[in-house]
mmCIF file of C-alpha atoms and ligand atoms in Angstrom:
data_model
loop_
_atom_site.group_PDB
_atom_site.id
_atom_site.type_symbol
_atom_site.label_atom_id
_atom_site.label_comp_id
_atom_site.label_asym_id
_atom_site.label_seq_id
_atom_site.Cartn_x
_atom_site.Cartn_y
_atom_site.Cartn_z
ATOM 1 C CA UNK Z 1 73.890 20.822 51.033
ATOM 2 C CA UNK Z 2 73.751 17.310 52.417
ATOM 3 C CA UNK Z 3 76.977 15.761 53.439
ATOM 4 C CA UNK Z 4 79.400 13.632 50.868
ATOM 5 C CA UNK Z 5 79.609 10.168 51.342
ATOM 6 C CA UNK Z 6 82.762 9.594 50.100
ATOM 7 C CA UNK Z 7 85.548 12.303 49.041
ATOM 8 C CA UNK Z 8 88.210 11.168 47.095
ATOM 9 C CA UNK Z 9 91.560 13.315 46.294
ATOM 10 C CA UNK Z 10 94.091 12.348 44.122
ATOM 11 C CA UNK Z 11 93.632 8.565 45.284
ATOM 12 C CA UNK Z 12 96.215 6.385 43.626
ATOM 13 C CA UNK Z 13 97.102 2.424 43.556
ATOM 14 C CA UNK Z 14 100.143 1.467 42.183
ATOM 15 C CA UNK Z 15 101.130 -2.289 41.436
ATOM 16 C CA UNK Z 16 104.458 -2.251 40.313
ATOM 17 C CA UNK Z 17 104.547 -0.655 37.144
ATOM 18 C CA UNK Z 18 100.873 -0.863 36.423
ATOM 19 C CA UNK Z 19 98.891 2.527 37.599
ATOM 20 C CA UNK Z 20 95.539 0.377 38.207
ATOM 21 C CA UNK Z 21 94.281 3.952 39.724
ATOM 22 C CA UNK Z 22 96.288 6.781 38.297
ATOM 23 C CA UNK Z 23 95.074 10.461 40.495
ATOM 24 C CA UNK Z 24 91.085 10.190 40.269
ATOM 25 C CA UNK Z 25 89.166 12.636 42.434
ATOM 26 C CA UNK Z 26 85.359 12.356 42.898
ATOM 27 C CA UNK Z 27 82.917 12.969 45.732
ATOM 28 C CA UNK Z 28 79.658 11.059 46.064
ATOM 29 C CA UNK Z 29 77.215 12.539 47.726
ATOM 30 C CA UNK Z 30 74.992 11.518 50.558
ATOM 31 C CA UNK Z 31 71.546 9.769 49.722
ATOM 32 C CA UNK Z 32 72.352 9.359 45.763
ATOM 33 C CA UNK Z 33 72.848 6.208 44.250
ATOM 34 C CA UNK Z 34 76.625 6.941 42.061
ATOM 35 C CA UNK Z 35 77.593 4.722 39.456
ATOM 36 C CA UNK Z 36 81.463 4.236 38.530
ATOM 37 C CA UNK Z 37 81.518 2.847 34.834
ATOM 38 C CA UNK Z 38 84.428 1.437 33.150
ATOM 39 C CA UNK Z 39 85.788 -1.668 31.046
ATOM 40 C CA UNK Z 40 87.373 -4.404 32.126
ATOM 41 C CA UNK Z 41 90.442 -3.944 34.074
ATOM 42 C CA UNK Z 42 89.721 -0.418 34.045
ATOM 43 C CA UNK Z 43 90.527 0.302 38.127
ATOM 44 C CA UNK Z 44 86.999 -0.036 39.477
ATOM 45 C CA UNK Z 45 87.431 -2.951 41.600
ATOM 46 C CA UNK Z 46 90.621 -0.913 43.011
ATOM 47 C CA UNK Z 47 88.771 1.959 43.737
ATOM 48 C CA UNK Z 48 86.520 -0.097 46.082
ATOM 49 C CA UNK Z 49 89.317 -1.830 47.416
ATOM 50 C CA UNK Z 50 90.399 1.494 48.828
ATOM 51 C CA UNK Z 51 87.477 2.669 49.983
ATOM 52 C CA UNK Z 52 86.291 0.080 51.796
ATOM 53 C CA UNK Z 53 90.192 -0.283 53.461
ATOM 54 C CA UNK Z 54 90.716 -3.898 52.125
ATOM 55 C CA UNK Z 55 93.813 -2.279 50.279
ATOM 56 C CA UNK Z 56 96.109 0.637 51.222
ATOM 57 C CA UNK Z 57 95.942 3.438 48.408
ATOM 58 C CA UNK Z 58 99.575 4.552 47.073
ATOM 59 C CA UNK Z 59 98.845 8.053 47.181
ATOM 60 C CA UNK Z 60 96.254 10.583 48.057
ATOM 61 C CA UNK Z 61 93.012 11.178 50.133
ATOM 62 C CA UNK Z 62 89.518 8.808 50.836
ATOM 63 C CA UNK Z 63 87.202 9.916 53.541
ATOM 64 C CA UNK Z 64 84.028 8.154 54.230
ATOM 65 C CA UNK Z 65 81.439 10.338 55.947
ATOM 66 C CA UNK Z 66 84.615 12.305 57.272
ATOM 67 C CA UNK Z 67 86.232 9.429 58.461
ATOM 68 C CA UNK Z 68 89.994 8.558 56.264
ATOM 69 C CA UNK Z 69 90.228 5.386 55.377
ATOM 70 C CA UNK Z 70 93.755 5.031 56.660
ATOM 71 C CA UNK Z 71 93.551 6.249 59.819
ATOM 72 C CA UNK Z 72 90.848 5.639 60.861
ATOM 73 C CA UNK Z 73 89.848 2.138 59.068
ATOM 74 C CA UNK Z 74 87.483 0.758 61.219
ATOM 75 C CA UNK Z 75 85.023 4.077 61.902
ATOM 76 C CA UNK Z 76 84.882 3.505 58.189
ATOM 77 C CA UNK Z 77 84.337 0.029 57.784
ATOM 78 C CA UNK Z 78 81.153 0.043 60.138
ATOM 79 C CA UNK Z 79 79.604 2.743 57.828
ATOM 80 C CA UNK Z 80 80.221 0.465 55.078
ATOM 81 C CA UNK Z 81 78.293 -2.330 53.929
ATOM 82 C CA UNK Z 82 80.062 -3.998 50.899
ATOM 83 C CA UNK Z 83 79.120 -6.934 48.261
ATOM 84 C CA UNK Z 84 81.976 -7.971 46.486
ATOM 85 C CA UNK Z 85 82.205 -9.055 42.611
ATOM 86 C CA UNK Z 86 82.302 -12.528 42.827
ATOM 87 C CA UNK Z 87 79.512 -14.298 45.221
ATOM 88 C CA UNK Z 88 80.583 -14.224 48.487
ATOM 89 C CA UNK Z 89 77.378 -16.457 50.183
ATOM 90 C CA UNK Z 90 78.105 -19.855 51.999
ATOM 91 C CA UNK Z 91 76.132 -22.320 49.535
ATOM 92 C CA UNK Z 92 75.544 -25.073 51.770
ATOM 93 C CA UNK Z 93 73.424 -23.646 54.546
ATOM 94 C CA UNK Z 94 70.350 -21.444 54.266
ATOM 95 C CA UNK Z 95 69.491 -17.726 53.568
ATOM 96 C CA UNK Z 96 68.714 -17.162 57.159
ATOM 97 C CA UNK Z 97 72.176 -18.261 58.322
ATOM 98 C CA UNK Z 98 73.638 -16.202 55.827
ATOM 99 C CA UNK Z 99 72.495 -13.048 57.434
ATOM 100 C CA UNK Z 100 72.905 -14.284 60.551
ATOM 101 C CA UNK Z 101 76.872 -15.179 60.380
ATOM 102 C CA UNK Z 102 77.013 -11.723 58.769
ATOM 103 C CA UNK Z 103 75.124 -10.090 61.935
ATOM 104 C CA UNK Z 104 77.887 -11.868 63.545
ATOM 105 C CA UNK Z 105 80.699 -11.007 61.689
ATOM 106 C CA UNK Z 106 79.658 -7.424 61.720
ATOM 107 C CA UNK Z 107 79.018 -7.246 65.238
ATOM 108 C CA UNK Z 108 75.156 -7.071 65.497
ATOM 109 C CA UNK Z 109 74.339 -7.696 69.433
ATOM 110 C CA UNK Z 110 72.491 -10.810 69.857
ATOM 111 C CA UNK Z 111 69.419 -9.212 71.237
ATOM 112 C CA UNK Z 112 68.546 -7.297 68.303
ATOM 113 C CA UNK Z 113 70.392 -10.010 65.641
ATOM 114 C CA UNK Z 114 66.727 -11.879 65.104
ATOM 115 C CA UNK Z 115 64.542 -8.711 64.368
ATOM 116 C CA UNK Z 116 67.295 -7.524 62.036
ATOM 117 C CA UNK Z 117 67.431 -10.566 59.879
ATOM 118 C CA UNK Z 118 63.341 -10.908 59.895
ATOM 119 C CA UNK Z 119 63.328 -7.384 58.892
ATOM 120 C CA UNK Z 120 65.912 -7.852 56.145
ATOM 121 C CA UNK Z 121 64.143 -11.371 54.967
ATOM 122 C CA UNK Z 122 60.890 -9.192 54.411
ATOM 123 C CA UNK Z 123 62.767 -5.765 52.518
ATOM 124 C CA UNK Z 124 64.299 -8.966 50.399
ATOM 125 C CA UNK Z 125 60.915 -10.268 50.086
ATOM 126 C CA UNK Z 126 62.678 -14.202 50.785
ATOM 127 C CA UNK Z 127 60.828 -14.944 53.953
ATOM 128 C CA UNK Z 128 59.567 -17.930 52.659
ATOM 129 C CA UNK Z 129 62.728 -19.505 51.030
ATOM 130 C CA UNK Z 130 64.971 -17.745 54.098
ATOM 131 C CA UNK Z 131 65.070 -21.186 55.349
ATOM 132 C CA UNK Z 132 66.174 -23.119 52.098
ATOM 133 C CA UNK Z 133 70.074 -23.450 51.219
ATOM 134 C CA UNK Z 134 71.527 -21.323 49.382
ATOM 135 C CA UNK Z 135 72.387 -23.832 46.576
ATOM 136 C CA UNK Z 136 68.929 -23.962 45.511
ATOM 137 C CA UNK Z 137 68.373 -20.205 44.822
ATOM 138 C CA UNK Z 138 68.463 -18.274 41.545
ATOM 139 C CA UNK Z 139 70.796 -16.337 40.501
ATOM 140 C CA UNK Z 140 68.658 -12.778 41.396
ATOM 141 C CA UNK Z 141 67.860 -14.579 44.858
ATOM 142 C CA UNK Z 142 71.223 -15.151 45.963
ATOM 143 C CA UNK Z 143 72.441 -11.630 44.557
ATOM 144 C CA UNK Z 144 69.570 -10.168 46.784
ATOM 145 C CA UNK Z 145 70.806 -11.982 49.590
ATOM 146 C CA UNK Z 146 74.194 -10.882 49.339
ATOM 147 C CA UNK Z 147 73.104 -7.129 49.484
ATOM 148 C CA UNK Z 148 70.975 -8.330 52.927
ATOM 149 C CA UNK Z 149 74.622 -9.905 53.868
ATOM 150 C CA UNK Z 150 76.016 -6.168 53.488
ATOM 151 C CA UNK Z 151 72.814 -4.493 55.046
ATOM 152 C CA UNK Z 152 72.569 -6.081 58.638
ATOM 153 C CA UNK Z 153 74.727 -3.709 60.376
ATOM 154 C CA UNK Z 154 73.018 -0.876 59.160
ATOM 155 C CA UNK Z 155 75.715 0.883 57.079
ATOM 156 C CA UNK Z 156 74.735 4.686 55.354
ATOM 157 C CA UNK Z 157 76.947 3.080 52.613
ATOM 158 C CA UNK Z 158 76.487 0.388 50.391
ATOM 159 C CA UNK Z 159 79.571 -0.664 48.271
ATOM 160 C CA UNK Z 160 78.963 -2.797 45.218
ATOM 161 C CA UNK Z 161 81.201 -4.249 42.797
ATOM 162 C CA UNK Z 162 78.961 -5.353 39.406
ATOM 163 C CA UNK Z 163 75.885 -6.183 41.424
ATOM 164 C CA UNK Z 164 73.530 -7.276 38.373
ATOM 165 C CA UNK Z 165 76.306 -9.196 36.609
ATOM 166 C CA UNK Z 166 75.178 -12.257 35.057
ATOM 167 C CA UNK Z 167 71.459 -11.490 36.104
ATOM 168 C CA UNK Z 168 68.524 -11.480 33.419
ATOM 169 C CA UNK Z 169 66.591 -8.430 32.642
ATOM 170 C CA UNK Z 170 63.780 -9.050 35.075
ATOM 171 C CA UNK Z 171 66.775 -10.104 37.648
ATOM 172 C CA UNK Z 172 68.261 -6.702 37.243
ATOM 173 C CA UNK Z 173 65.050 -4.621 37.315
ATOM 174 C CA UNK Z 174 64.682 -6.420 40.904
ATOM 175 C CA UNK Z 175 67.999 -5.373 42.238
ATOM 176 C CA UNK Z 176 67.763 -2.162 41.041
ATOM 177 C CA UNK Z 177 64.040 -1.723 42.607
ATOM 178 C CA UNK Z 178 65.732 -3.179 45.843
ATOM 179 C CA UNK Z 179 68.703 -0.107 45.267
ATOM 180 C CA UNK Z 180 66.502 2.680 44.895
ATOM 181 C CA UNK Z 181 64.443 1.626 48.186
ATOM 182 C CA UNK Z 182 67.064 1.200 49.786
ATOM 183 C CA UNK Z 183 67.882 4.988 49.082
ATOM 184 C CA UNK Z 184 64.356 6.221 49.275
ATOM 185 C CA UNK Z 185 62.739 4.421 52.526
ATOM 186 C CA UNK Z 186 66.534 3.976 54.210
ATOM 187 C CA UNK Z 187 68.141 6.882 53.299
ATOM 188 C CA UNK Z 188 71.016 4.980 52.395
ATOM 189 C CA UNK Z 189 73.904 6.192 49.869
ATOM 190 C CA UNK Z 190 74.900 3.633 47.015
ATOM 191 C CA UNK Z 191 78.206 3.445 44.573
ATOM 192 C CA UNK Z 192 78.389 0.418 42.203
ATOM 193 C CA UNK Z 193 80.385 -0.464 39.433
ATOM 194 C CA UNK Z 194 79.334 -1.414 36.492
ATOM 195 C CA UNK Z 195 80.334 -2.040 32.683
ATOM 196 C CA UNK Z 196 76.754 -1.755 31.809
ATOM 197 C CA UNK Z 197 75.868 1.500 30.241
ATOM 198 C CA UNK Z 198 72.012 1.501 30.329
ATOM 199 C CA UNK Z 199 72.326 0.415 34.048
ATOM 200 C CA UNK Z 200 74.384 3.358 35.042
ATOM 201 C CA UNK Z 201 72.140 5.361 32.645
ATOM 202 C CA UNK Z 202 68.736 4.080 34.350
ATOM 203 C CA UNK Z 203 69.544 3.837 37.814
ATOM 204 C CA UNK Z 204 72.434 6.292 38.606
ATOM 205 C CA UNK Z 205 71.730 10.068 39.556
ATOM 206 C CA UNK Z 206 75.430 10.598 38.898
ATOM 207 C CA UNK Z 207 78.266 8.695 37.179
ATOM 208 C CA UNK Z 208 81.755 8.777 36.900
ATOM 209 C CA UNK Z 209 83.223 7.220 33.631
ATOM 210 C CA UNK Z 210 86.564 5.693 34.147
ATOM 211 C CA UNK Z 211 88.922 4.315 31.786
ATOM 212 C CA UNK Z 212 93.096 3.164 32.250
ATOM 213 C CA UNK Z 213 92.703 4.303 35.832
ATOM 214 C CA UNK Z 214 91.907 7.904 34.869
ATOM 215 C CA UNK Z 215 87.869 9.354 35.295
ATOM 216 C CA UNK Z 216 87.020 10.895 31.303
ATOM 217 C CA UNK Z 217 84.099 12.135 32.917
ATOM 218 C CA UNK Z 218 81.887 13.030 35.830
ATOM 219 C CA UNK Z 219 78.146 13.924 35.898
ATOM 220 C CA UNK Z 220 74.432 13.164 35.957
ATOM 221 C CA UNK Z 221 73.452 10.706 32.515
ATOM 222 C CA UNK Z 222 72.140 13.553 30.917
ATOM 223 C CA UNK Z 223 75.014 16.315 31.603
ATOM 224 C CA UNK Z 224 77.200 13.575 29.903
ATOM 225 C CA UNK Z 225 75.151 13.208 26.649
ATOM 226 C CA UNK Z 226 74.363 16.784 26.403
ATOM 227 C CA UNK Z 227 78.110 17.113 26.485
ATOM 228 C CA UNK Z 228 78.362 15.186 23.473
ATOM 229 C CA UNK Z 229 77.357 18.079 21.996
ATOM 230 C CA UNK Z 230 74.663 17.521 19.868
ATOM 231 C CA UNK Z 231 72.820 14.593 17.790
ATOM 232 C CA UNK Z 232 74.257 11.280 16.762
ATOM 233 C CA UNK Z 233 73.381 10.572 12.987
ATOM 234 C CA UNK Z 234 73.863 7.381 11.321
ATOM 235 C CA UNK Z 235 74.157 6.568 7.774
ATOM 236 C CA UNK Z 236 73.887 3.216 6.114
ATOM 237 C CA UNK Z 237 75.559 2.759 2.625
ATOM 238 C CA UNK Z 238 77.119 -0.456 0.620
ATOM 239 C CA UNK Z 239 79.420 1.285 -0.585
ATOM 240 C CA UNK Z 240 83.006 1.753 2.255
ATOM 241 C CA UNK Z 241 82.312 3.628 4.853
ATOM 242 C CA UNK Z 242 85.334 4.748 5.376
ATOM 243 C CA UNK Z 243 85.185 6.694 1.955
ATOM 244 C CA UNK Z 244 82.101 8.074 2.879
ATOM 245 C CA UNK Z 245 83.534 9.211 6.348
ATOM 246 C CA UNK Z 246 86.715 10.837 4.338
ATOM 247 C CA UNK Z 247 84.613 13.242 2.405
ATOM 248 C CA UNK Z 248 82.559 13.812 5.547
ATOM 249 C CA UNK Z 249 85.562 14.228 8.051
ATOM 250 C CA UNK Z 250 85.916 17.811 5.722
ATOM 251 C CA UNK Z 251 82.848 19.008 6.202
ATOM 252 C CA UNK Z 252 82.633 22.172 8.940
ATOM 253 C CA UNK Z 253 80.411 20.961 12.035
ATOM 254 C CA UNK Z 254 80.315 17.076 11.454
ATOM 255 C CA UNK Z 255 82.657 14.770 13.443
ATOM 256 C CA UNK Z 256 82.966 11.124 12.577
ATOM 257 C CA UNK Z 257 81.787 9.138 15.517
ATOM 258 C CA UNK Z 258 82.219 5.251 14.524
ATOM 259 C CA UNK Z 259 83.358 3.362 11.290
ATOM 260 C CA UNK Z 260 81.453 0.214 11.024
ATOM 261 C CA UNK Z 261 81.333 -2.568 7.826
ATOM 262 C CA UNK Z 262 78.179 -0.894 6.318
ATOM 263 C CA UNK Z 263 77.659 2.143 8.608
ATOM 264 C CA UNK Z 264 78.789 5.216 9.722
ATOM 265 C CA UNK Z 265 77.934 7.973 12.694
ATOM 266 C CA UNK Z 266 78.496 11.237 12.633
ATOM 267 C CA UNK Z 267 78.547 13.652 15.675
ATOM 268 C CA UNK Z 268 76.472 17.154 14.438
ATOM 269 C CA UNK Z 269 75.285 20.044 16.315
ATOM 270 C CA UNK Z 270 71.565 19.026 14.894
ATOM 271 C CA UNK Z 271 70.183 16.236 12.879
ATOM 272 C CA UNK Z 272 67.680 18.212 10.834
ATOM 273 C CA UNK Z 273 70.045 21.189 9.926
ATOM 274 C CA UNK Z 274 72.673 18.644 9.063
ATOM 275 C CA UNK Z 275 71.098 15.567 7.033
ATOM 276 C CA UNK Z 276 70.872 17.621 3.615
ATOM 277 C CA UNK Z 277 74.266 18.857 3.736
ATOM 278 C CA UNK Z 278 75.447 15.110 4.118
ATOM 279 C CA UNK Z 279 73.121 13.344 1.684
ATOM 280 C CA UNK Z 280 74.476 16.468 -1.032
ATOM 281 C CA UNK Z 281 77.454 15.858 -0.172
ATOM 282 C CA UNK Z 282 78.164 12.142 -0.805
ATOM 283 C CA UNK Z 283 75.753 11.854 -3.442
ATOM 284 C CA UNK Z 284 77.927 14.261 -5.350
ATOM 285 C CA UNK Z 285 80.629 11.922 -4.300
ATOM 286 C CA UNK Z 286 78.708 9.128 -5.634
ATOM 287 C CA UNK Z 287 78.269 7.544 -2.253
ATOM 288 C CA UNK Z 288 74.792 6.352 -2.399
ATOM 289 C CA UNK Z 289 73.373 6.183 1.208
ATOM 290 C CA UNK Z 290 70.964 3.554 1.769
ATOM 291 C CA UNK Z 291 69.253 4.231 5.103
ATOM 292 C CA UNK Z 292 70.122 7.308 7.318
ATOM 293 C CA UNK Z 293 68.430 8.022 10.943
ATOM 294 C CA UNK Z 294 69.294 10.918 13.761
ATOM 295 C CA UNK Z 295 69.563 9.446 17.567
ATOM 296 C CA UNK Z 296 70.173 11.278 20.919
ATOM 297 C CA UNK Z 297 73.775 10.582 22.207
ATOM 298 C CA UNK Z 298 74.238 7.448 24.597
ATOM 299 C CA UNK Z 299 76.339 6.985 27.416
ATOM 300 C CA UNK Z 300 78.367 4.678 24.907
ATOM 301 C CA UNK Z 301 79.129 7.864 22.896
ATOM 302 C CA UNK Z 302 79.881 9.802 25.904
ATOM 303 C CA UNK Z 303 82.322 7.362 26.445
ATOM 304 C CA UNK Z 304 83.788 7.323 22.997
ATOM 305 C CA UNK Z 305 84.151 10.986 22.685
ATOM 306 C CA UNK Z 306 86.104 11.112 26.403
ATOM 307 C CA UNK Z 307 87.918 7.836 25.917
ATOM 308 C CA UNK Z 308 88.275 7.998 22.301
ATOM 309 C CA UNK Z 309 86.922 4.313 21.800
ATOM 310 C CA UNK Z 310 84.143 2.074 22.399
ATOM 311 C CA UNK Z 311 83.872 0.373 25.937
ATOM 312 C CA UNK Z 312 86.557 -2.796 25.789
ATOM 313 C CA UNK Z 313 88.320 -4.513 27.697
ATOM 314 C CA UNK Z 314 92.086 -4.462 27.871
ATOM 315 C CA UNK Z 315 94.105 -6.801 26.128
ATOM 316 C CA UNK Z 316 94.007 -10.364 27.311
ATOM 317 C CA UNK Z 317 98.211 -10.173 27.794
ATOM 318 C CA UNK Z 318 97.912 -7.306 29.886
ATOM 319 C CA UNK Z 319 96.312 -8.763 32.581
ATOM 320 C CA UNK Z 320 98.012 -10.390 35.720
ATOM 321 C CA UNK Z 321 94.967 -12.812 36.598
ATOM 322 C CA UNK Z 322 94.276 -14.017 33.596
ATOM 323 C CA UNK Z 323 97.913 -14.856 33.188
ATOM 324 C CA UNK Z 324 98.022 -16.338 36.421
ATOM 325 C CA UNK Z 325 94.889 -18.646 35.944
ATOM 326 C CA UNK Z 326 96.274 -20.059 32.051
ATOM 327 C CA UNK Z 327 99.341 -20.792 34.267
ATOM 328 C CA UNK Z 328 97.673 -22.448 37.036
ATOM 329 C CA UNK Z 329 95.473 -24.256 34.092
ATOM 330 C CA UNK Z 330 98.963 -25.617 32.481
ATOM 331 C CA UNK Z 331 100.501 -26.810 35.838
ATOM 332 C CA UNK Z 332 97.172 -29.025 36.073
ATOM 333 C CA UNK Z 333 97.810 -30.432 33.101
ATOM 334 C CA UNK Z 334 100.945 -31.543 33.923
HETATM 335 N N1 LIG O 401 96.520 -7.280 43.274
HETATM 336 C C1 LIG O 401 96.891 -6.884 42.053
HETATM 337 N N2 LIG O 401 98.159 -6.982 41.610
HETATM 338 C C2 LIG O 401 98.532 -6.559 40.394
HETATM 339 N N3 LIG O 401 97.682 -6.005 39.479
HETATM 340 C C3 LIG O 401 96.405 -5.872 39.848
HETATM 341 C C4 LIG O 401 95.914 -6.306 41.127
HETATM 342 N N4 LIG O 401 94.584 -6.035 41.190
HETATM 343 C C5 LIG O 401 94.256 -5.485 40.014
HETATM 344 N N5 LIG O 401 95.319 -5.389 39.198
HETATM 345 C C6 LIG O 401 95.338 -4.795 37.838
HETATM 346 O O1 LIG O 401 94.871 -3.472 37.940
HETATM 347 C C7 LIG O 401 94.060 -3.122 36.825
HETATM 348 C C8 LIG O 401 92.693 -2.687 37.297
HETATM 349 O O2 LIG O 401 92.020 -3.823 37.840
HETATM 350 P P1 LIG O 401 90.570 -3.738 38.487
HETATM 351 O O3 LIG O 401 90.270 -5.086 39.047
HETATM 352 O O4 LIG O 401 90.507 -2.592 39.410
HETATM 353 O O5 LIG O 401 89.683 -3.443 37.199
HETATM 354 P P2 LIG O 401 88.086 -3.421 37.052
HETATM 355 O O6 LIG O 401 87.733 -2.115 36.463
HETATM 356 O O7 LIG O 401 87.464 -3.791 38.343
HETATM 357 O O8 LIG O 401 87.856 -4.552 35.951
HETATM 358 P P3 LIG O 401 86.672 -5.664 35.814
HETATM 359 O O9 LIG O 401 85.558 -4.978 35.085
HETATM 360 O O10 LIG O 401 87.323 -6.725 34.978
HETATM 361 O O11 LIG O 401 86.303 -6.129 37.168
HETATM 362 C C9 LIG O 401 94.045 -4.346 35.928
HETATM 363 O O12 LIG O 401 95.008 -4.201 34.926
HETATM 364 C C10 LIG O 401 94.384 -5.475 36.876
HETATM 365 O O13 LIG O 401 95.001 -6.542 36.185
HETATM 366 MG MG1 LIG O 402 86.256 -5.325 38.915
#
């Protein structure tokens, strides 16, 4: 068994009334890359907070590589190597002094600083821009960067908060390339957040799926869609779907999955023993279906059968920084 990375009991963060983190419990284990997957304001960026000690849980347990994160904060923090959501680089000087006030920060001894950053410039493969600022860099450069930032103390865990946000396909397939190395060659463990169900589907070996605080559900991608519990069929009619799903919602062995304008998915044990008894039965209810077609489950309908919707965010209102910046916007004003 190899060791967990991270153990998590009953970890809870209050803020006032709000339970951003309401009891979750999750381990990740050593040498995986673990994906935490949620909506917007859904607690991930708390969870990291906690782990990596930049905010004191309210309850419950974290240990990193047996080491709790509130007593004993900085064992942890030197196993840690973290890259926050929002870009964290200095933009006006170069790559290389990038890593090197991060070898700094972290406490890299000067005689072994240079080697480290060359080393990092290569796995990055930036050597040749290392000396350009920062400014000038794409968007996939800079995020690559960042993850160097985190890496030059050698941490056996790497923290990151939506690390492919805002990146293009190609500058995603890059960081996750850069991930799984990073696990492969460096035997490093990885948990990221993301909202991004095909990321957490292609790169994670495990995923935890959390939504109001609370995990719905833990697993590898395809324990989670097998636990859908079958195949995903859609139907296509001009007619309202929400007749259609009426008449199907009595039906033994189908479960309505999602209502659209013009469409409609059902949840059934399988496609093929399935699609005649729905075509029969809305033709005799003369629901004429256009276009029907059987899919494997998603993560997305993983997520709607623990969470009971699709992935969205919470309500503009309900969120403290969004009220905060429309404030600070109107004080501007004047
Ligand atoms: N310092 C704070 N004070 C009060 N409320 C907070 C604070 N930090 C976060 N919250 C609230 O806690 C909830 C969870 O926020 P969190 O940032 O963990 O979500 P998230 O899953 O990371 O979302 P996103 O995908 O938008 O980054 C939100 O409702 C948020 O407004
Ligand atoms: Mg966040």
């Amino acid at each position: 068994m190899p060791e967990a990375a991270v153990v998590t009991v009953n970890l809870a963060k209050h803020y006032k009334y709000l339970k951003a983190v309401d009891g979750i419990s999750f381990e990740v284990e050593e040498n995986e890359i673990f994906g935490f997957l949620g909506p917007n304001g859904a607690g991930k960026t708390t969870t990291i907070k906690c782990i990596t000690t930049l905010t004191r849980p309210s309850s419950g347990k974290i240990e990193v590589f047996g080491a709790n994160v509130v007593q004993n904060p900085d064992k942890v923090r030197q196993s840690i190597g973290y890259v926050p959501q929002s870009l964290s680089l200095v933009n006006d000087v170069s790559g290389y002094e990038n890593l090197l006030f991060s070898a700094k920060l972290y406490g890299v001894q000067g005689s072994v600083r240079k080697e480290r950053i060359e080393r990092m410039l290569e796995l990055l493969g930036m050597k040749d821009r290392a000396n350009d600022v920062v400014r000038k860099y794409s968007g996939g450069m800079m995020r690559r960067l960042e993850i160097g930032t985190a890496l030059v103390h050698q941490p056996r865990l790497l923290v990151l908060d939506e690390p492919t946000i805002g990146l293009d396909p190609q500058g995603r397939r890059v960081v996750w390339e850069l991930l799984r190395r990073l696990v492969k060659e460096f035997g490093i463990t990885v948990f990221l957040t993301t909202h991004d169900m095909s990321e957490a589907d292609e790169l994670c070996q495990r995923i935890a799926i959390i939504n109001h605080g609370k995990i719905v559900a833990i697993g590898t991608p395809a324990e989670l869609k097998h636990g859908v519990g079958g195949d995903i069929v859609v139907l296509e009619t001009k007619q309202n779907p929400e007749t259609a799903a009426k008449i199907l919602e009595k039906e033994q062995g189908i479960q309505i999955s999602t209502v659209g304008e013009n469409s409609l998915s059902v949840i059934v044990e399988s496609a093929e023993r399935y699609v005649p008894a729905i075509i029969g039965s809305l033709s005799s209810n003369r629901i004429q279906v256009e276009a029907i077609f059987a899919q494997k489950p998603t993560l997305d309908d993983v997520f709607l059968k623990y969470a009971g919707s699709r992935m969205e965010a919470e309500e503009v209102g309900g969120d403290w920084r969004q009220i905060k910046q429309v404030r600070r916007a109107f004080r501007k004003m004047g």
